[in-house]
Amino acid sequence: MNPTSTALMLALLSEQTTPSVVEELSDALMYVGYCLPTTTSEDDPTWLIRRIKKTALEEGGTLQTIMYPNGERRYNQSWSDRASLSYKVSSDADPDTLNITQEESS
């Protein structure tokens, strides 16, 4: 990957990037989707999808586990497929993301 592509990907993956769509299924589960500027539909394989699972901790507070399809933080999924994908924590995850290697299906 060239430096320009790397810089663009880092910018797109940063927490400051505004999501294109957020689906909150419950207090404990949400999907967050980011699409490329060239995306024309939810079926285009140009989406980066995050699955965020919230778990209440016994000592108080909430743990958020952020997972990606197949553990890959890439713009290569369709938003319309989000519920049927298998999610894992990314190996290049943010430092504040819990590192769990167990695969989880929706």
PDB file of N, CA and C in Angstrom:
ATOM      1  N   MET A   1       0.855  -1.175   0.000  1.00  0.00           N
ATOM      2  CA  MET A   1       0.000   0.000   0.000  1.00  0.00           C
ATOM      3  C   MET A   1       0.899   1.236   0.000  1.00  0.00           C
ATOM      4  N   ASN A   2       0.598   2.196  -0.859  1.00  0.00           N
ATOM      5  CA  ASN A   2       1.415   3.408  -0.914  1.00  0.00           C
ATOM      6  C   ASN A   2       1.060   4.349   0.236  1.00  0.00           C
ATOM      7  N   PRO A   3       1.934   5.337   0.537  1.00  0.00           N
ATOM      8  CA  PRO A   3       1.694   6.225   1.689  1.00  0.00           C
ATOM      9  C   PRO A   3       0.371   6.982   1.610  1.00  0.00           C
ATOM     10  N   THR A   4      -0.060   7.361   0.409  1.00  0.00           N
ATOM     11  CA  THR A   4      -1.324   8.076   0.271  1.00  0.00           C
ATOM     12  C   THR A   4      -2.488   7.170   0.641  1.00  0.00           C
ATOM     13  N   SER A   5      -2.464   5.922   0.154  1.00  0.00           N
ATOM     14  CA  SER A   5      -3.514   4.973   0.493  1.00  0.00           C
ATOM     15  C   SER A   5      -3.523   4.677   1.985  1.00  0.00           C
ATOM     16  N   THR A   6      -2.360   4.532   2.569  1.00  0.00           N
ATOM     17  CA  THR A   6      -2.256   4.269   4.004  1.00  0.00           C
ATOM     18  C   THR A   6      -2.840   5.428   4.797  1.00  0.00           C
ATOM     19  N   ALA A   7      -2.503   6.640   4.426  1.00  0.00           N
ATOM     20  CA  ALA A   7      -3.018   7.819   5.128  1.00  0.00           C
ATOM     21  C   ALA A   7      -4.535   7.905   4.993  1.00  0.00           C
ATOM     22  N   LEU A   8      -5.063   7.607   3.806  1.00  0.00           N
ATOM     23  CA  LEU A   8      -6.504   7.642   3.590  1.00  0.00           C
ATOM     24  C   LEU A   8      -7.193   6.589   4.450  1.00  0.00           C
ATOM     25  N   MET A   9      -6.659   5.375   4.477  1.00  0.00           N
ATOM     26  CA  MET A   9      -7.256   4.316   5.278  1.00  0.00           C
ATOM     27  C   MET A   9      -7.219   4.658   6.766  1.00  0.00           C
ATOM     28  N   LEU A  10      -6.107   5.217   7.227  1.00  0.00           N
ATOM     29  CA  LEU A  10      -6.018   5.602   8.637  1.00  0.00           C
ATOM     30  C   LEU A  10      -7.047   6.671   8.972  1.00  0.00           C
ATOM     31  N   ALA A  11      -7.234   7.613   8.074  1.00  0.00           N
ATOM     32  CA  ALA A  11      -8.232   8.660   8.297  1.00  0.00           C
ATOM     33  C   ALA A  11      -9.635   8.073   8.315  1.00  0.00           C
ATOM     34  N   LEU A  12      -9.908   7.157   7.394  1.00  0.00           N
ATOM     35  CA  LEU A  12     -11.228   6.550   7.327  1.00  0.00           C
ATOM     36  C   LEU A  12     -11.520   5.667   8.534  1.00  0.00           C
ATOM     37  N   LEU A  13     -10.495   5.066   9.103  1.00  0.00           N
ATOM     38  CA  LEU A  13     -10.677   4.167  10.238  1.00  0.00           C
ATOM     39  C   LEU A  13     -10.626   4.878  11.582  1.00  0.00           C
ATOM     40  N   SER A  14     -10.263   6.127  11.580  1.00  0.00           N
ATOM     41  CA  SER A  14     -10.133   6.835  12.859  1.00  0.00           C
ATOM     42  C   SER A  14     -11.496   7.031  13.514  1.00  0.00           C
ATOM     43  N   GLU A  15     -11.490   7.209  14.802  1.00  0.00           N
ATOM     44  CA  GLU A  15     -12.722   7.413  15.555  1.00  0.00           C
ATOM     45  C   GLU A  15     -13.420   8.713  15.149  1.00  0.00           C
ATOM     46  N   GLN A  16     -12.699   9.606  14.494  1.00  0.00           N
ATOM     47  CA  GLN A  16     -13.279  10.888  14.117  1.00  0.00           C
ATOM     48  C   GLN A  16     -14.095  10.804  12.836  1.00  0.00           C
ATOM     49  N   THR A  17     -14.020   9.673  12.133  1.00  0.00           N
ATOM     50  CA  THR A  17     -14.791   9.485  10.919  1.00  0.00           C
ATOM     51  C   THR A  17     -16.256   9.298  11.295  1.00  0.00           C
ATOM     52  N   THR A  18     -17.129  10.050  10.649  1.00  0.00           N
ATOM     53  CA  THR A  18     -18.556   9.967  10.929  1.00  0.00           C
ATOM     54  C   THR A  18     -19.149   8.743  10.260  1.00  0.00           C
ATOM     55  N   PRO A  19     -19.885   7.919  10.998  1.00  0.00           N
ATOM     56  CA  PRO A  19     -20.502   6.742  10.387  1.00  0.00           C
ATOM     57  C   PRO A  19     -21.559   7.144   9.359  1.00  0.00           C
ATOM     58  N   SER A  20     -21.741   6.302   8.366  1.00  0.00           N
ATOM     59  CA  SER A  20     -22.784   6.516   7.373  1.00  0.00           C
ATOM     60  C   SER A  20     -24.133   6.074   7.912  1.00  0.00           C
ATOM     61  N   VAL A  21     -24.116   5.031   8.743  1.00  0.00           N
ATOM     62  CA  VAL A  21     -25.361   4.512   9.320  1.00  0.00           C
ATOM     63  C   VAL A  21     -25.052   3.822  10.651  1.00  0.00           C
ATOM     64  N   VAL A  22     -25.989   3.946  11.595  1.00  0.00           N
ATOM     65  CA  VAL A  22     -25.885   3.272  12.887  1.00  0.00           C
ATOM     66  C   VAL A  22     -27.214   2.572  13.142  1.00  0.00           C
ATOM     67  N   GLU A  23     -27.132   1.279  13.453  1.00  0.00           N
ATOM     68  CA  GLU A  23     -28.336   0.511  13.768  1.00  0.00           C
ATOM     69  C   GLU A  23     -28.204  -0.007  15.198  1.00  0.00           C
ATOM     70  N   GLU A  24     -29.053   0.501  16.095  1.00  0.00           N
ATOM     71  CA  GLU A  24     -29.060   0.053  17.484  1.00  0.00           C
ATOM     72  C   GLU A  24     -30.174  -0.967  17.642  1.00  0.00           C
ATOM     73  N   LEU A  25     -29.797  -2.229  17.788  1.00  0.00           N
ATOM     74  CA  LEU A  25     -30.787  -3.295  17.927  1.00  0.00           C
ATOM     75  C   LEU A  25     -31.313  -3.404  19.340  1.00  0.00           C
ATOM     76  N   SER A  26     -30.473  -3.040  20.302  1.00  0.00           N
ATOM     77  CA  SER A  26     -30.847  -3.075  21.714  1.00  0.00           C
ATOM     78  C   SER A  26     -29.830  -2.231  22.470  1.00  0.00           C
ATOM     79  N   ASP A  27     -29.993  -2.158  23.793  1.00  0.00           N
ATOM     80  CA  ASP A  27     -29.001  -1.455  24.600  1.00  0.00           C
ATOM     81  C   ASP A  27     -27.662  -2.173  24.573  1.00  0.00           C
ATOM     82  N   ALA A  28     -27.678  -3.470  24.186  1.00  0.00           N
ATOM     83  CA  ALA A  28     -26.463  -4.279  24.241  1.00  0.00           C
ATOM     84  C   ALA A  28     -25.816  -4.535  22.881  1.00  0.00           C
ATOM     85  N   LEU A  29     -26.477  -4.182  21.784  1.00  0.00           N
ATOM     86  CA  LEU A  29     -25.936  -4.525  20.473  1.00  0.00           C
ATOM     87  C   LEU A  29     -26.234  -3.452  19.433  1.00  0.00           C
ATOM     88  N   MET A  30     -25.172  -3.071  18.708  1.00  0.00           N
ATOM     89  CA  MET A  30     -25.364  -2.126  17.609  1.00  0.00           C
ATOM     90  C   MET A  30     -24.384  -2.432  16.484  1.00  0.00           C
ATOM     91  N   TYR A  31     -24.779  -2.025  15.279  1.00  0.00           N
ATOM     92  CA  TYR A  31     -23.919  -2.097  14.109  1.00  0.00           C
ATOM     93  C   TYR A  31     -23.646  -0.672  13.657  1.00  0.00           C
ATOM     94  N   VAL A  32     -22.394  -0.409  13.281  1.00  0.00           N
ATOM     95  CA  VAL A  32     -22.008   0.910  12.786  1.00  0.00           C
ATOM     96  C   VAL A  32     -21.369   0.697  11.416  1.00  0.00           C
ATOM     97  N   GLY A  33     -21.873   1.409  10.414  1.00  0.00           N
ATOM     98  CA  GLY A  33     -21.373   1.230   9.058  1.00  0.00           C
ATOM     99  C   GLY A  33     -20.740   2.491   8.505  1.00  0.00           C
ATOM    100  N   TYR A  34     -19.620   2.309   7.821  1.00  0.00           N
ATOM    101  CA  TYR A  34     -18.893   3.377   7.155  1.00  0.00           C
ATOM    102  C   TYR A  34     -18.785   2.974   5.682  1.00  0.00           C
ATOM    103  N   CYS A  35     -19.142   3.855   4.776  1.00  0.00           N
ATOM    104  CA  CYS A  35     -19.041   3.492   3.370  1.00  0.00           C
ATOM    105  C   CYS A  35     -18.079   4.433   2.645  1.00  0.00           C
ATOM    106  N   LEU A  36     -17.552   3.923   1.543  1.00  0.00           N
ATOM    107  CA  LEU A  36     -16.670   4.736   0.707  1.00  0.00           C
ATOM    108  C   LEU A  36     -17.489   5.765  -0.064  1.00  0.00           C
ATOM    109  N   PRO A  37     -16.880   6.851  -0.495  1.00  0.00           N
ATOM    110  CA  PRO A  37     -17.608   7.865  -1.260  1.00  0.00           C
ATOM    111  C   PRO A  37     -18.235   7.316  -2.546  1.00  0.00           C
ATOM    112  N   THR A  38     -17.705   6.222  -3.067  1.00  0.00           N
ATOM    113  CA  THR A  38     -18.223   5.639  -4.307  1.00  0.00           C
ATOM    114  C   THR A  38     -19.420   4.722  -4.083  1.00  0.00           C
ATOM    115  N   THR A  39     -19.793   4.484  -2.835  1.00  0.00           N
ATOM    116  CA  THR A  39     -20.898   3.573  -2.514  1.00  0.00           C
ATOM    117  C   THR A  39     -22.221   4.145  -2.996  1.00  0.00           C
ATOM    118  N   THR A  40     -23.016   3.294  -3.668  1.00  0.00           N
ATOM    119  CA  THR A  40     -24.322   3.738  -4.170  1.00  0.00           C
ATOM    120  C   THR A  40     -25.492   3.012  -3.526  1.00  0.00           C
ATOM    121  N   SER A  41     -25.216   1.886  -2.830  1.00  0.00           N
ATOM    122  CA  SER A  41     -26.305   1.166  -2.166  1.00  0.00           C
ATOM    123  C   SER A  41     -25.773   0.359  -0.986  1.00  0.00           C
ATOM    124  N   GLU A  42     -26.696  -0.143  -0.179  1.00  0.00           N
ATOM    125  CA  GLU A  42     -26.335  -0.976   0.963  1.00  0.00           C
ATOM    126  C   GLU A  42     -25.819  -2.341   0.522  1.00  0.00           C
ATOM    127  N   ASP A  43     -26.040  -2.704  -0.737  1.00  0.00           N
ATOM    128  CA  ASP A  43     -25.579  -3.991  -1.266  1.00  0.00           C
ATOM    129  C   ASP A  43     -24.159  -3.920  -1.816  1.00  0.00           C
ATOM    130  N   ASP A  44     -23.622  -2.729  -2.034  1.00  0.00           N
ATOM    131  CA  ASP A  44     -22.259  -2.583  -2.555  1.00  0.00           C
ATOM    132  C   ASP A  44     -21.254  -3.144  -1.544  1.00  0.00           C
ATOM    133  N   PRO A  45     -20.240  -3.885  -2.001  1.00  0.00           N
ATOM    134  CA  PRO A  45     -19.215  -4.408  -1.081  1.00  0.00           C
ATOM    135  C   PRO A  45     -18.143  -3.364  -0.780  1.00  0.00           C
ATOM    136  N   THR A  46     -18.590  -2.197  -0.338  1.00  0.00           N
ATOM    137  CA  THR A  46     -17.689  -1.062  -0.077  1.00  0.00           C
ATOM    138  C   THR A  46     -17.914  -0.489   1.318  1.00  0.00           C
ATOM    139  N   TRP A  47     -18.329  -1.351   2.229  1.00  0.00           N
ATOM    140  CA  TRP A  47     -18.631  -0.930   3.587  1.00  0.00           C
ATOM    141  C   TRP A  47     -17.646  -1.522   4.584  1.00  0.00           C
ATOM    142  N   LEU A  48     -17.303  -0.741   5.596  1.00  0.00           N
ATOM    143  CA  LEU A  48     -16.608  -1.220   6.781  1.00  0.00           C
ATOM    144  C   LEU A  48     -17.673  -1.290   7.866  1.00  0.00           C
ATOM    145  N   ILE A  49     -17.801  -2.431   8.516  1.00  0.00           N
ATOM    146  CA  ILE A  49     -18.866  -2.622   9.504  1.00  0.00           C
ATOM    147  C   ILE A  49     -18.258  -2.961  10.855  1.00  0.00           C
ATOM    148  N   ARG A  50     -18.749  -2.290  11.878  1.00  0.00           N
ATOM    149  CA  ARG A  50     -18.371  -2.586  13.260  1.00  0.00           C
ATOM    150  C   ARG A  50     -19.595  -3.145  13.965  1.00  0.00           C
ATOM    151  N   ARG A  51     -19.368  -4.194  14.721  1.00  0.00           N
ATOM    152  CA  ARG A  51     -20.416  -4.709  15.591  1.00  0.00           C
ATOM    153  C   ARG A  51     -19.970  -4.396  17.008  1.00  0.00           C
ATOM    154  N   ILE A  52     -20.784  -3.665  17.745  1.00  0.00           N
ATOM    155  CA  ILE A  52     -20.429  -3.265  19.108  1.00  0.00           C
ATOM    156  C   ILE A  52     -21.388  -3.945  20.076  1.00  0.00           C
ATOM    157  N   LYS A  53     -20.788  -4.736  20.943  1.00  0.00           N
ATOM    158  CA  LYS A  53     -21.557  -5.464  21.941  1.00  0.00           C
ATOM    159  C   LYS A  53     -21.232  -4.875  23.311  1.00  0.00           C
ATOM    160  N   LYS A  54     -22.264  -4.482  24.041  1.00  0.00           N
ATOM    161  CA  LYS A  54     -22.077  -3.891  25.364  1.00  0.00           C
ATOM    162  C   LYS A  54     -22.470  -4.904  26.433  1.00  0.00           C
ATOM    163  N   THR A  55     -21.604  -5.016  27.441  1.00  0.00           N
ATOM    164  CA  THR A  55     -21.844  -5.934  28.545  1.00  0.00           C
ATOM    165  C   THR A  55     -21.715  -5.171  29.855  1.00  0.00           C
ATOM    166  N   ALA A  56     -22.734  -5.290  30.689  1.00  0.00           N
ATOM    167  CA  ALA A  56     -22.682  -4.652  32.009  1.00  0.00           C
ATOM    168  C   ALA A  56     -21.707  -5.429  32.890  1.00  0.00           C
ATOM    169  N   LEU A  57     -20.855  -4.691  33.584  1.00  0.00           N
ATOM    170  CA  LEU A  57     -19.879  -5.300  34.484  1.00  0.00           C
ATOM    171  C   LEU A  57     -20.447  -5.378  35.893  1.00  0.00           C
ATOM    172  N   GLU A  58     -20.111  -6.451  36.600  1.00  0.00           N
ATOM    173  CA  GLU A  58     -20.611  -6.632  37.968  1.00  0.00           C
ATOM    174  C   GLU A  58     -20.214  -5.475  38.879  1.00  0.00           C
ATOM    175  N   GLU A  59     -19.001  -4.960  38.688  1.00  0.00           N
ATOM    176  CA  GLU A  59     -18.519  -3.872  39.541  1.00  0.00           C
ATOM    177  C   GLU A  59     -19.007  -2.500  39.080  1.00  0.00           C
ATOM    178  N   GLY A  60     -19.866  -2.493  38.074  1.00  0.00           N
ATOM    179  CA  GLY A  60     -20.401  -1.243  37.532  1.00  0.00           C
ATOM    180  C   GLY A  60     -19.725  -0.890  36.227  1.00  0.00           C
ATOM    181  N   GLY A  61     -20.358  -0.066  35.474  1.00  0.00           N
ATOM    182  CA  GLY A  61     -19.812   0.330  34.187  1.00  0.00           C
ATOM    183  C   GLY A  61     -20.209  -0.638  33.083  1.00  0.00           C
ATOM    184  N   THR A  62     -19.690  -0.378  31.904  1.00  0.00           N
ATOM    185  CA  THR A  62     -20.024  -1.167  30.728  1.00  0.00           C
ATOM    186  C   THR A  62     -18.773  -1.468  29.929  1.00  0.00           C
ATOM    187  N   LEU A  63     -18.653  -2.697  29.473  1.00  0.00           N
ATOM    188  CA  LEU A  63     -17.570  -3.101  28.587  1.00  0.00           C
ATOM    189  C   LEU A  63     -18.106  -3.106  27.169  1.00  0.00           C
ATOM    190  N   GLN A  64     -17.412  -2.426  26.247  1.00  0.00           N
ATOM    191  CA  GLN A  64     -17.789  -2.441  24.841  1.00  0.00           C
ATOM    192  C   GLN A  64     -16.777  -3.270  24.073  1.00  0.00           C
ATOM    193  N   THR A  65     -17.259  -4.304  23.385  1.00  0.00           N
ATOM    194  CA  THR A  65     -16.405  -5.140  22.554  1.00  0.00           C
ATOM    195  C   THR A  65     -16.700  -4.775  21.099  1.00  0.00           C
ATOM    196  N   ILE A  66     -15.671  -4.327  20.389  1.00  0.00           N
ATOM    197  CA  ILE A  66     -15.824  -3.892  18.998  1.00  0.00           C
ATOM    198  C   ILE A  66     -15.240  -4.969  18.094  1.00  0.00           C
ATOM    199  N   MET A  67     -16.095  -5.488  17.216  1.00  0.00           N
ATOM    200  CA  MET A  67     -15.678  -6.559  16.320  1.00  0.00           C
ATOM    201  C   MET A  67     -15.982  -6.184  14.868  1.00  0.00           C
ATOM    202  N   TYR A  68     -15.256  -6.850  13.970  1.00  0.00           N
ATOM    203  CA  TYR A  68     -15.382  -6.611  12.533  1.00  0.00           C
ATOM    204  C   TYR A  68     -15.638  -7.942  11.824  1.00  0.00           C
ATOM    205  N   PRO A  69     -16.253  -7.927  10.638  1.00  0.00           N
ATOM    206  CA  PRO A  69     -16.457  -9.178   9.903  1.00  0.00           C
ATOM    207  C   PRO A  69     -15.127  -9.899   9.687  1.00  0.00           C
ATOM    208  N   ASN A  70     -15.063 -11.141  10.124  1.00  0.00           N
ATOM    209  CA  ASN A  70     -13.845 -11.957  10.024  1.00  0.00           C
ATOM    210  C   ASN A  70     -12.633 -11.293  10.674  1.00  0.00           C
ATOM    211  N   GLY A  71     -12.850 -10.324  11.546  1.00  0.00           N
ATOM    212  CA  GLY A  71     -11.759  -9.621  12.207  1.00  0.00           C
ATOM    213  C   GLY A  71     -11.012  -8.655  11.298  1.00  0.00           C
ATOM    214  N   GLU A  72     -11.576  -8.335  10.137  1.00  0.00           N
ATOM    215  CA  GLU A  72     -10.905  -7.480   9.153  1.00  0.00           C
ATOM    216  C   GLU A  72     -11.520  -6.084   9.112  1.00  0.00           C
ATOM    217  N   ARG A  73     -10.688  -5.093   9.352  1.00  0.00           N
ATOM    218  CA  ARG A  73     -11.125  -3.691   9.264  1.00  0.00           C
ATOM    219  C   ARG A  73     -10.904  -3.221   7.831  1.00  0.00           C
ATOM    220  N   ARG A  74     -11.820  -3.625   6.952  1.00  0.00           N
ATOM    221  CA  ARG A  74     -11.701  -3.290   5.532  1.00  0.00           C
ATOM    222  C   ARG A  74     -13.042  -2.861   4.969  1.00  0.00           C
ATOM    223  N   TYR A  75     -12.971  -2.086   3.927  1.00  0.00           N
ATOM    224  CA  TYR A  75     -14.165  -1.653   3.203  1.00  0.00           C
ATOM    225  C   TYR A  75     -14.482  -2.698   2.138  1.00  0.00           C
ATOM    226  N   ASN A  76     -14.911  -3.889   2.577  1.00  0.00           N
ATOM    227  CA  ASN A  76     -15.151  -4.972   1.624  1.00  0.00           C
ATOM    228  C   ASN A  76     -16.422  -5.758   1.929  1.00  0.00           C
ATOM    229  N   GLN A  77     -17.334  -5.188   2.689  1.00  0.00           N
ATOM    230  CA  GLN A  77     -18.576  -5.870   3.049  1.00  0.00           C
ATOM    231  C   GLN A  77     -19.780  -5.084   2.537  1.00  0.00           C
ATOM    232  N   SER A  78     -20.914  -5.755   2.503  1.00  0.00           N
ATOM    233  CA  SER A  78     -22.181  -5.109   2.159  1.00  0.00           C
ATOM    234  C   SER A  78     -22.953  -4.844   3.444  1.00  0.00           C
ATOM    235  N   TRP A  79     -23.445  -3.641   3.601  1.00  0.00           N
ATOM    236  CA  TRP A  79     -24.215  -3.300   4.800  1.00  0.00           C
ATOM    237  C   TRP A  79     -25.425  -4.231   4.928  1.00  0.00           C
ATOM    238  N   SER A  80     -26.018  -4.607   3.824  1.00  0.00           N
ATOM    239  CA  SER A  80     -27.207  -5.462   3.862  1.00  0.00           C
ATOM    240  C   SER A  80     -26.908  -6.861   4.406  1.00  0.00           C
ATOM    241  N   ASP A  81     -25.637  -7.270   4.454  1.00  0.00           N
ATOM    242  CA  ASP A  81     -25.254  -8.590   4.972  1.00  0.00           C
ATOM    243  C   ASP A  81     -24.842  -8.562   6.438  1.00  0.00           C
ATOM    244  N   ARG A  82     -24.870  -7.418   7.088  1.00  0.00           N
ATOM    245  CA  ARG A  82     -24.276  -7.241   8.416  1.00  0.00           C
ATOM    246  C   ARG A  82     -24.742  -8.265   9.447  1.00  0.00           C
ATOM    247  N   ALA A  83     -25.999  -8.623   9.456  1.00  0.00           N
ATOM    248  CA  ALA A  83     -26.514  -9.523  10.486  1.00  0.00           C
ATOM    249  C   ALA A  83     -26.064 -10.968  10.287  1.00  0.00           C
ATOM    250  N   SER A  84     -25.699 -11.345   9.070  1.00  0.00           N
ATOM    251  CA  SER A  84     -25.340 -12.740   8.799  1.00  0.00           C
ATOM    252  C   SER A  84     -23.832 -12.996   8.791  1.00  0.00           C
ATOM    253  N   LEU A  85     -23.028 -11.966   9.009  1.00  0.00           N
ATOM    254  CA  LEU A  85     -21.574 -12.118   8.983  1.00  0.00           C
ATOM    255  C   LEU A  85     -21.046 -12.661  10.309  1.00  0.00           C
ATOM    256  N   SER A  86     -19.865 -13.274  10.278  1.00  0.00           N
ATOM    257  CA  SER A  86     -19.181 -13.722  11.492  1.00  0.00           C
ATOM    258  C   SER A  86     -18.212 -12.625  11.924  1.00  0.00           C
ATOM    259  N   TYR A  87     -18.227 -12.288  13.205  1.00  0.00           N
ATOM    260  CA  TYR A  87     -17.440 -11.179  13.718  1.00  0.00           C
ATOM    261  C   TYR A  87     -16.356 -11.642  14.671  1.00  0.00           C
ATOM    262  N   LYS A  88     -15.206 -10.989  14.595  1.00  0.00           N
ATOM    263  CA  LYS A  88     -14.078 -11.216  15.499  1.00  0.00           C
ATOM    264  C   LYS A  88     -13.430  -9.866  15.788  1.00  0.00           C
ATOM    265  N   VAL A  89     -12.716  -9.795  16.884  1.00  0.00           N
ATOM    266  CA  VAL A  89     -11.929  -8.597  17.175  1.00  0.00           C
ATOM    267  C   VAL A  89     -10.795  -8.547  16.159  1.00  0.00           C
ATOM    268  N   SER A  90     -10.502  -7.378  15.660  1.00  0.00           N
ATOM    269  CA  SER A  90      -9.463  -7.204  14.650  1.00  0.00           C
ATOM    270  C   SER A  90      -8.079  -7.357  15.262  1.00  0.00           C
ATOM    271  N   SER A  91      -7.160  -7.956  14.507  1.00  0.00           N
ATOM    272  CA  SER A  91      -5.782  -8.076  14.980  1.00  0.00           C
ATOM    273  C   SER A  91      -5.079  -6.725  14.962  1.00  0.00           C
ATOM    274  N   ASP A  92      -5.602  -5.772  14.190  1.00  0.00           N
ATOM    275  CA  ASP A  92      -5.055  -4.413  14.176  1.00  0.00           C
ATOM    276  C   ASP A  92      -6.018  -3.460  14.892  1.00  0.00           C
ATOM    277  N   ALA A  93      -6.648  -3.980  15.950  1.00  0.00           N
ATOM    278  CA  ALA A  93      -7.675  -3.245  16.676  1.00  0.00           C
ATOM    279  C   ALA A  93      -7.119  -2.034  17.404  1.00  0.00           C
ATOM    280  N   ASP A  94      -8.024  -1.129  17.710  1.00  0.00           N
ATOM    281  CA  ASP A  94      -7.683   0.043  18.503  1.00  0.00           C
ATOM    282  C   ASP A  94      -7.202  -0.420  19.875  1.00  0.00           C
ATOM    283  N   PRO A  95      -6.315   0.333  20.537  1.00  0.00           N
ATOM    284  CA  PRO A  95      -5.803  -0.069  21.849  1.00  0.00           C
ATOM    285  C   PRO A  95      -6.897  -0.243  22.890  1.00  0.00           C
ATOM    286  N   ASP A  96      -8.024   0.460  22.732  1.00  0.00           N
ATOM    287  CA  ASP A  96      -9.089   0.351  23.726  1.00  0.00           C
ATOM    288  C   ASP A  96     -10.078  -0.759  23.395  1.00  0.00           C
ATOM    289  N   THR A  97      -9.790  -1.570  22.387  1.00  0.00           N
ATOM    290  CA  THR A  97     -10.652  -2.678  22.021  1.00  0.00           C
ATOM    291  C   THR A  97     -10.193  -3.936  22.741  1.00  0.00           C
ATOM    292  N   LEU A  98     -11.112  -4.655  23.314  1.00  0.00           N
ATOM    293  CA  LEU A  98     -10.796  -5.894  24.011  1.00  0.00           C
ATOM    294  C   LEU A  98     -10.279  -6.924  23.011  1.00  0.00           C
ATOM    295  N   ASN A  99      -9.157  -7.545  23.296  1.00  0.00           N
ATOM    296  CA  ASN A  99      -8.568  -8.539  22.403  1.00  0.00           C
ATOM    297  C   ASN A  99      -9.072  -9.929  22.741  1.00  0.00           C
ATOM    298  N   ILE A 100     -10.116 -10.340  22.054  1.00  0.00           N
ATOM    299  CA  ILE A 100     -10.690 -11.667  22.216  1.00  0.00           C
ATOM    300  C   ILE A 100     -10.545 -12.357  20.867  1.00  0.00           C
ATOM    301  N   THR A 101     -10.098 -13.591  20.856  1.00  0.00           N
ATOM    302  CA  THR A 101      -9.914 -14.287  19.591  1.00  0.00           C
ATOM    303  C   THR A 101     -11.083 -15.191  19.263  1.00  0.00           C
ATOM    304  N   GLN A 102     -12.022 -15.330  20.177  1.00  0.00           N
ATOM    305  CA  GLN A 102     -13.167 -16.202  19.941  1.00  0.00           C
ATOM    306  C   GLN A 102     -14.061 -15.598  18.867  1.00  0.00           C
ATOM    307  N   GLU A 103     -14.438 -16.413  17.895  1.00  0.00           N
ATOM    308  CA  GLU A 103     -15.314 -15.968  16.820  1.00  0.00           C
ATOM    309  C   GLU A 103     -16.739 -15.926  17.348  1.00  0.00           C
ATOM    310  N   GLU A 104     -17.517 -14.950  16.843  1.00  0.00           N
ATOM    311  CA  GLU A 104     -18.883 -14.820  17.303  1.00  0.00           C
ATOM    312  C   GLU A 104     -19.777 -14.529  16.121  1.00  0.00           C
ATOM    313  N   SER A 105     -20.812 -15.292  15.950  1.00  0.00           N
ATOM    314  CA  SER A 105     -21.809 -15.045  14.905  1.00  0.00           C
ATOM    315  C   SER A 105     -22.933 -14.242  15.496  1.00  0.00           C
ATOM    316  N   SER A 106     -23.627 -13.524  14.645  1.00  0.00           N
ATOM    317  CA  SER A 106     -24.713 -12.674  15.124  1.00  0.00           C
ATOM    318  C   SER A 106     -25.892 -13.446  15.641  1.00  0.00           C
TER     319      SER A 106
END
